[in-house]
Amino acid sequence: MRFMILSLMMFCLHTYAAEVNFPHISVTGFGEVTVVPDSAVFSVQVEQSTLNAEQAKESVDTVVRKFSERLQELGAEDEQISSSNLSLAPQYHYPDEGKPELVGYRASRSVTVSVKHLEKLNEFLDVALESGINRIDRITLQVKDHRKYQAQARDKAIQDASMKALSIAKGFKRSLGPVWRVDYHSQQSKPMMMRSVSMNQKESFQDYQDKTIVISDSVDVLYRLN
């Protein structure tokens, strides 16, 4: 078994060496595009505590229904609004002595909203507050035409790799030959995410208009050297 593994490793090393058994240079090109977000996705949550489970459920469902209706009045479509199932948990008081005492129930539901036009974000959040939503879980700023900007970042990465290779070859008084191999793995851009806060801290999200998203890409290229 050890002989087989060693033989396989030697074969792989020999194959790789045979592929690049000539003067060459390997470079990594990087590219970035900075864009202004034009859309968003946000998640909010409503929590209510009451004496019995049915009241807690009804209270939370009423808030979610009112919020969804208000969003639709502002032009949001059904597919832009997604609400979670009800979460219901008993609440207990734990005295110093004796058994825990049931004091009520806490119900909660979350709603995720897709904002197609970023200028609507504040208006949607205001409606959430007016409807009884009491927590913002997450706001993610996005860009709709992501593929276009990803392609731009990739083009910049290719140009960067080419310029690096030319510069290094020139520095060693060699000329750059053709491309021998390209390794490319698509990069995942990181959307701009904002922390969760209670609804009375909503003002902390007002600066989203100053935010930007960086879309990056990279490519590994192996060139022959002449």
mmCIF file of C-alpha atoms in Angstrom:
data_model
loop_
_atom_site.group_PDB
_atom_site.id
_atom_site.type_symbol
_atom_site.label_atom_id
_atom_site.label_comp_id
_atom_site.label_asym_id
_atom_site.label_seq_id
_atom_site.Cartn_x
_atom_site.Cartn_y
_atom_site.Cartn_z
ATOM 1 C CA MET A 1 0.000 0.000 0.000
ATOM 2 C CA ARG A 2 2.785 2.441 0.922
ATOM 3 C CA PHE A 3 4.527 1.642 -2.358
ATOM 4 C CA MET A 4 1.325 2.360 -4.311
ATOM 5 C CA ILE A 5 0.792 5.697 -2.531
ATOM 6 C CA LEU A 6 4.438 6.698 -3.040
ATOM 7 C CA SER A 7 4.251 5.729 -6.686
ATOM 8 C CA LEU A 8 1.078 7.777 -7.163
ATOM 9 C CA MET A 9 2.658 10.802 -5.469
ATOM 10 C CA MET A 10 5.758 10.516 -7.653
ATOM 11 C CA PHE A 11 3.555 10.213 -10.746
ATOM 12 C CA CYS A 12 1.599 13.365 -9.782
ATOM 13 C CA LEU A 13 4.795 15.283 -9.070
ATOM 14 C CA HIS A 14 6.303 14.118 -12.323
ATOM 15 C CA THR A 15 3.156 15.081 -14.254
ATOM 16 C CA TYR A 16 3.084 18.551 -12.671
ATOM 17 C CA ALA A 17 6.796 19.016 -13.289
ATOM 18 C CA ALA A 18 6.333 17.937 -16.899
ATOM 19 C CA GLU A 19 3.597 20.534 -17.346
ATOM 20 C CA VAL A 20 5.822 23.405 -16.241
ATOM 21 C CA ASN A 21 9.240 22.069 -17.177
ATOM 22 C CA PHE A 22 10.187 25.341 -18.847
ATOM 23 C CA PRO A 23 10.933 28.928 -17.736
ATOM 24 C CA HIS A 24 7.706 30.404 -16.452
ATOM 25 C CA ILE A 25 6.143 32.910 -14.119
ATOM 26 C CA SER A 26 3.010 32.507 -11.990
ATOM 27 C CA VAL A 27 1.031 35.556 -10.871
ATOM 28 C CA THR A 28 -2.271 36.328 -9.175
ATOM 29 C CA GLY A 29 -4.334 39.216 -10.441
ATOM 30 C CA PHE A 30 -6.812 41.057 -8.252
ATOM 31 C CA GLY A 31 -9.681 43.319 -9.212
ATOM 32 C CA GLU A 32 -12.213 45.357 -7.248
ATOM 33 C CA VAL A 33 -15.246 47.417 -8.154
ATOM 34 C CA THR A 34 -16.870 49.760 -5.651
ATOM 35 C CA VAL A 35 -20.581 50.268 -6.182
ATOM 36 C CA VAL A 36 -23.375 52.122 -4.449
ATOM 37 C CA PRO A 37 -26.153 49.784 -3.263
ATOM 38 C CA ASP A 38 -29.519 50.177 -4.971
ATOM 39 C CA SER A 39 -31.616 47.573 -3.108
ATOM 40 C CA ALA A 40 -31.843 45.889 0.274
ATOM 41 C CA VAL A 41 -33.255 43.031 2.301
ATOM 42 C CA PHE A 42 -34.219 43.529 5.926
ATOM 43 C CA SER A 43 -35.608 41.310 8.657
ATOM 44 C CA VAL A 44 -37.670 42.530 11.581
ATOM 45 C CA GLN A 45 -39.241 40.795 14.546
ATOM 46 C CA VAL A 46 -42.234 41.293 16.777
ATOM 47 C CA GLU A 47 -42.370 39.899 20.302
ATOM 48 C CA GLN A 48 -45.331 40.005 22.646
ATOM 49 C CA SER A 49 -45.772 38.646 26.164
ATOM 50 C CA THR A 50 -49.270 38.023 27.550
ATOM 51 C CA LEU A 51 -50.948 35.936 30.232
ATOM 52 C CA ASN A 52 -52.101 33.155 27.934
ATOM 53 C CA ALA A 53 -50.800 31.539 24.756
ATOM 54 C CA GLU A 54 -53.779 32.401 22.572
ATOM 55 C CA GLN A 55 -53.559 36.109 23.379
ATOM 56 C CA ALA A 56 -49.816 36.134 22.641
ATOM 57 C CA LYS A 57 -50.356 34.425 19.281
ATOM 58 C CA GLU A 58 -53.223 36.718 18.297
ATOM 59 C CA SER A 59 -51.271 39.825 19.261
ATOM 60 C CA VAL A 60 -48.231 38.855 17.192
ATOM 61 C CA ASP A 61 -50.289 37.717 14.189
ATOM 62 C CA THR A 62 -52.162 41.033 14.221
ATOM 63 C CA VAL A 63 -48.918 43.030 14.065
ATOM 64 C CA VAL A 64 -47.530 40.912 11.219
ATOM 65 C CA ARG A 65 -50.771 41.153 9.247
ATOM 66 C CA LYS A 66 -50.952 44.932 9.714
ATOM 67 C CA PHE A 67 -47.318 45.362 8.680
ATOM 68 C CA SER A 68 -47.782 43.257 5.526
ATOM 69 C CA GLU A 69 -50.916 45.205 4.547
ATOM 70 C CA ARG A 70 -49.144 48.548 5.028
ATOM 71 C CA LEU A 71 -46.215 47.401 2.908
ATOM 72 C CA GLN A 72 -48.550 46.399 0.104
ATOM 73 C CA GLU A 73 -50.209 49.821 0.294
ATOM 74 C CA LEU A 74 -46.748 51.291 -0.348
ATOM 75 C CA GLY A 75 -46.293 49.148 -3.454
ATOM 76 C CA ALA A 76 -44.574 46.039 -2.080
ATOM 77 C CA GLU A 77 -45.592 42.814 -3.839
ATOM 78 C CA ASP A 78 -46.427 39.508 -2.157
ATOM 79 C CA GLU A 79 -43.144 37.897 -3.183
ATOM 80 C CA GLN A 80 -41.213 40.687 -1.451
ATOM 81 C CA ILE A 81 -42.671 39.788 1.956
ATOM 82 C CA SER A 82 -41.921 36.566 3.808
ATOM 83 C CA SER A 83 -43.025 35.867 7.369
ATOM 84 C CA SER A 84 -41.894 33.030 9.640
ATOM 85 C CA ASN A 85 -43.975 30.623 11.660
ATOM 86 C CA LEU A 86 -44.989 31.534 15.178
ATOM 87 C CA SER A 87 -42.570 30.852 18.022
ATOM 88 C CA LEU A 88 -44.317 30.421 21.381
ATOM 89 C CA ALA A 89 -42.635 29.808 24.735
ATOM 90 C CA PRO A 90 -43.892 29.769 28.332
ATOM 91 C CA GLN A 91 -42.398 32.234 30.812
ATOM 92 C CA TYR A 92 -41.690 31.277 34.389
ATOM 93 C CA HIS A 93 -40.889 33.072 37.613
ATOM 94 C CA TYR A 94 -38.286 31.287 39.695
ATOM 95 C CA PRO A 95 -38.721 32.077 43.397
ATOM 96 C CA ASP A 96 -35.947 31.474 45.891
ATOM 97 C CA GLU A 97 -37.948 28.620 47.296
ATOM 98 C CA GLY A 98 -40.575 26.412 45.760
ATOM 99 C CA LYS A 99 -41.417 25.418 42.223
ATOM 100 C CA PRO A 100 -41.222 27.694 39.165
ATOM 101 C CA GLU A 101 -44.435 29.637 38.545
ATOM 102 C CA LEU A 102 -45.933 30.050 35.082
ATOM 103 C CA VAL A 103 -46.471 33.802 34.574
ATOM 104 C CA GLY A 104 -47.345 34.000 30.869
ATOM 105 C CA TYR A 105 -46.304 33.263 27.311
ATOM 106 C CA ARG A 106 -43.977 34.982 24.867
ATOM 107 C CA ALA A 107 -44.790 34.825 21.168
ATOM 108 C CA SER A 108 -42.602 36.034 18.322
ATOM 109 C CA ARG A 109 -42.547 36.119 14.516
ATOM 110 C CA SER A 110 -40.080 37.550 12.060
ATOM 111 C CA VAL A 111 -40.724 39.155 8.685
ATOM 112 C CA THR A 112 -38.195 39.461 5.851
ATOM 113 C CA VAL A 113 -38.757 42.172 3.256
ATOM 114 C CA SER A 114 -37.018 42.674 -0.076
ATOM 115 C CA VAL A 115 -36.656 46.358 -0.998
ATOM 116 C CA LYS A 116 -36.316 46.767 -4.758
ATOM 117 C CA HIS A 117 -35.621 50.497 -4.566
ATOM 118 C CA LEU A 118 -33.331 51.642 -1.771
ATOM 119 C CA GLU A 119 -35.061 54.992 -1.374
ATOM 120 C CA LYS A 120 -38.044 53.040 -0.007
ATOM 121 C CA LEU A 121 -36.057 51.524 2.871
ATOM 122 C CA ASN A 122 -36.690 54.233 5.458
ATOM 123 C CA GLU A 123 -40.366 54.374 4.565
ATOM 124 C CA PHE A 124 -40.693 50.600 5.029
ATOM 125 C CA LEU A 125 -38.908 50.785 8.395
ATOM 126 C CA ASP A 126 -41.191 53.610 9.520
ATOM 127 C CA VAL A 127 -44.192 51.437 8.668
ATOM 128 C CA ALA A 128 -42.673 48.596 10.691
ATOM 129 C CA LEU A 129 -42.457 50.850 13.736
ATOM 130 C CA GLU A 130 -45.994 52.147 13.263
ATOM 131 C CA SER A 131 -47.332 48.593 12.905
ATOM 132 C CA GLY A 132 -45.905 47.427 16.221
ATOM 133 C CA ILE A 133 -42.691 45.726 15.099
ATOM 134 C CA ASN A 134 -40.214 46.087 17.957
ATOM 135 C CA ARG A 135 -36.874 44.849 16.587
ATOM 136 C CA ILE A 136 -34.747 45.127 13.458
ATOM 137 C CA ASP A 137 -32.769 41.908 13.097
ATOM 138 C CA ARG A 138 -30.771 42.664 9.965
ATOM 139 C CA ILE A 139 -30.446 45.055 7.040
ATOM 140 C CA THR A 140 -28.441 43.872 4.035
ATOM 141 C CA LEU A 141 -27.588 46.389 1.327
ATOM 142 C CA GLN A 142 -27.297 44.903 -2.159
ATOM 143 C CA VAL A 143 -26.893 45.744 -5.821
ATOM 144 C CA LYS A 144 -29.368 44.364 -8.357
ATOM 145 C CA ASP A 145 -27.097 43.974 -11.412
ATOM 146 C CA HIS A 146 -24.445 42.002 -9.545
ATOM 147 C CA ARG A 147 -23.242 40.017 -12.579
ATOM 148 C CA LYS A 148 -22.272 43.169 -14.446
ATOM 149 C CA TYR A 149 -20.056 44.406 -11.621
ATOM 150 C CA GLN A 150 -18.607 40.949 -11.020
ATOM 151 C CA ALA A 151 -17.565 40.858 -14.682
ATOM 152 C CA GLN A 152 -15.941 44.278 -14.304
ATOM 153 C CA ALA A 153 -13.989 43.075 -11.269
ATOM 154 C CA ARG A 154 -12.909 39.961 -13.187
ATOM 155 C CA ASP A 155 -11.683 42.068 -16.131
ATOM 156 C CA LYS A 156 -9.634 44.162 -13.711
ATOM 157 C CA ALA A 157 -8.157 41.005 -12.189
ATOM 158 C CA ILE A 158 -7.116 39.766 -15.644
ATOM 159 C CA GLN A 159 -5.520 43.136 -16.475
ATOM 160 C CA ASP A 160 -3.748 43.137 -13.120
ATOM 161 C CA ALA A 161 -2.306 39.671 -13.734
ATOM 162 C CA SER A 162 -1.084 40.685 -17.183
ATOM 163 C CA MET A 163 0.555 43.901 -15.928
ATOM 164 C CA LYS A 164 2.274 42.091 -13.056
ATOM 165 C CA ALA A 165 3.630 39.407 -15.369
ATOM 166 C CA LEU A 166 4.936 41.955 -17.890
ATOM 167 C CA SER A 167 6.581 44.021 -15.156
ATOM 168 C CA ILE A 168 8.291 41.031 -13.527
ATOM 169 C CA ALA A 169 9.479 39.610 -16.847
ATOM 170 C CA LYS A 170 10.912 42.986 -17.833
ATOM 171 C CA GLY A 171 12.645 43.297 -14.477
ATOM 172 C CA PHE A 172 14.456 40.006 -15.114
ATOM 173 C CA LYS A 173 15.246 41.032 -18.715
ATOM 174 C CA ARG A 174 13.024 38.373 -20.181
ATOM 175 C CA SER A 175 10.073 38.615 -22.526
ATOM 176 C CA LEU A 176 6.648 37.313 -21.624
ATOM 177 C CA GLY A 177 5.403 34.303 -23.534
ATOM 178 C CA PRO A 178 1.871 32.956 -23.954
ATOM 179 C CA VAL A 179 -0.448 31.939 -21.153
ATOM 180 C CA TRP A 180 0.054 28.293 -20.181
ATOM 181 C CA ARG A 181 -2.570 27.830 -17.483
ATOM 182 C CA VAL A 182 -5.360 29.820 -15.841
ATOM 183 C CA ASP A 183 -6.971 28.951 -12.492
ATOM 184 C CA TYR A 184 -10.134 30.847 -11.698
ATOM 185 C CA HIS A 185 -12.578 30.542 -8.820
ATOM 186 C CA SER A 186 -15.481 32.965 -8.769
ATOM 187 C CA GLN A 187 -15.440 35.235 -5.736
ATOM 188 C CA GLN A 188 -18.475 35.823 -3.544
ATOM 189 C CA SER A 189 -19.013 39.483 -2.781
ATOM 190 C CA LYS A 190 -19.890 40.386 0.782
ATOM 191 C CA PRO A 191 -23.098 42.405 1.040
ATOM 192 C CA MET A 192 -23.138 45.343 3.434
ATOM 193 C CA MET A 193 -24.816 44.111 6.620
ATOM 194 C CA MET A 194 -25.920 46.217 9.572
ATOM 195 C CA ARG A 195 -26.302 45.092 13.149
ATOM 196 C CA SER A 196 -29.607 44.328 14.857
ATOM 197 C CA VAL A 197 -31.157 47.003 17.056
ATOM 198 C CA SER A 198 -34.461 47.737 18.710
ATOM 199 C CA MET A 199 -36.897 49.849 16.706
ATOM 200 C CA ASN A 200 -36.309 52.912 18.895
ATOM 201 C CA GLN A 201 -32.700 52.906 17.625
ATOM 202 C CA LYS A 202 -33.745 52.941 13.961
ATOM 203 C CA GLU A 203 -31.967 56.261 13.446
ATOM 204 C CA SER A 204 -28.642 54.404 13.525
ATOM 205 C CA PHE A 205 -29.486 53.042 10.062
ATOM 206 C CA GLN A 206 -30.027 56.453 8.507
ATOM 207 C CA ASP A 207 -26.442 56.598 7.204
ATOM 208 C CA TYR A 208 -26.958 53.715 4.747
ATOM 209 C CA GLN A 209 -26.837 56.235 1.895
ATOM 210 C CA ASP A 210 -23.111 56.719 2.555
ATOM 211 C CA LYS A 211 -22.347 52.988 2.318
ATOM 212 C CA THR A 212 -20.691 51.231 -0.608
ATOM 213 C CA ILE A 213 -20.229 47.586 -1.606
ATOM 214 C CA VAL A 214 -16.882 46.211 -2.795
ATOM 215 C CA ILE A 215 -17.127 43.414 -5.371
ATOM 216 C CA SER A 216 -13.808 41.632 -5.859
ATOM 217 C CA ASP A 217 -12.368 38.889 -8.024
ATOM 218 C CA SER A 218 -9.032 37.174 -8.637
ATOM 219 C CA VAL A 219 -7.328 34.938 -11.182
ATOM 220 C CA ASP A 220 -4.146 32.812 -11.094
ATOM 221 C CA VAL A 221 -2.192 32.759 -14.367
ATOM 222 C CA LEU A 222 0.948 30.890 -15.399
ATOM 223 C CA TYR A 223 2.912 32.387 -18.323
ATOM 224 C CA ARG A 224 5.829 31.027 -20.322
ATOM 225 C CA LEU A 225 8.980 33.101 -20.256
ATOM 226 C CA ASN A 226 10.985 33.627 -23.448
#
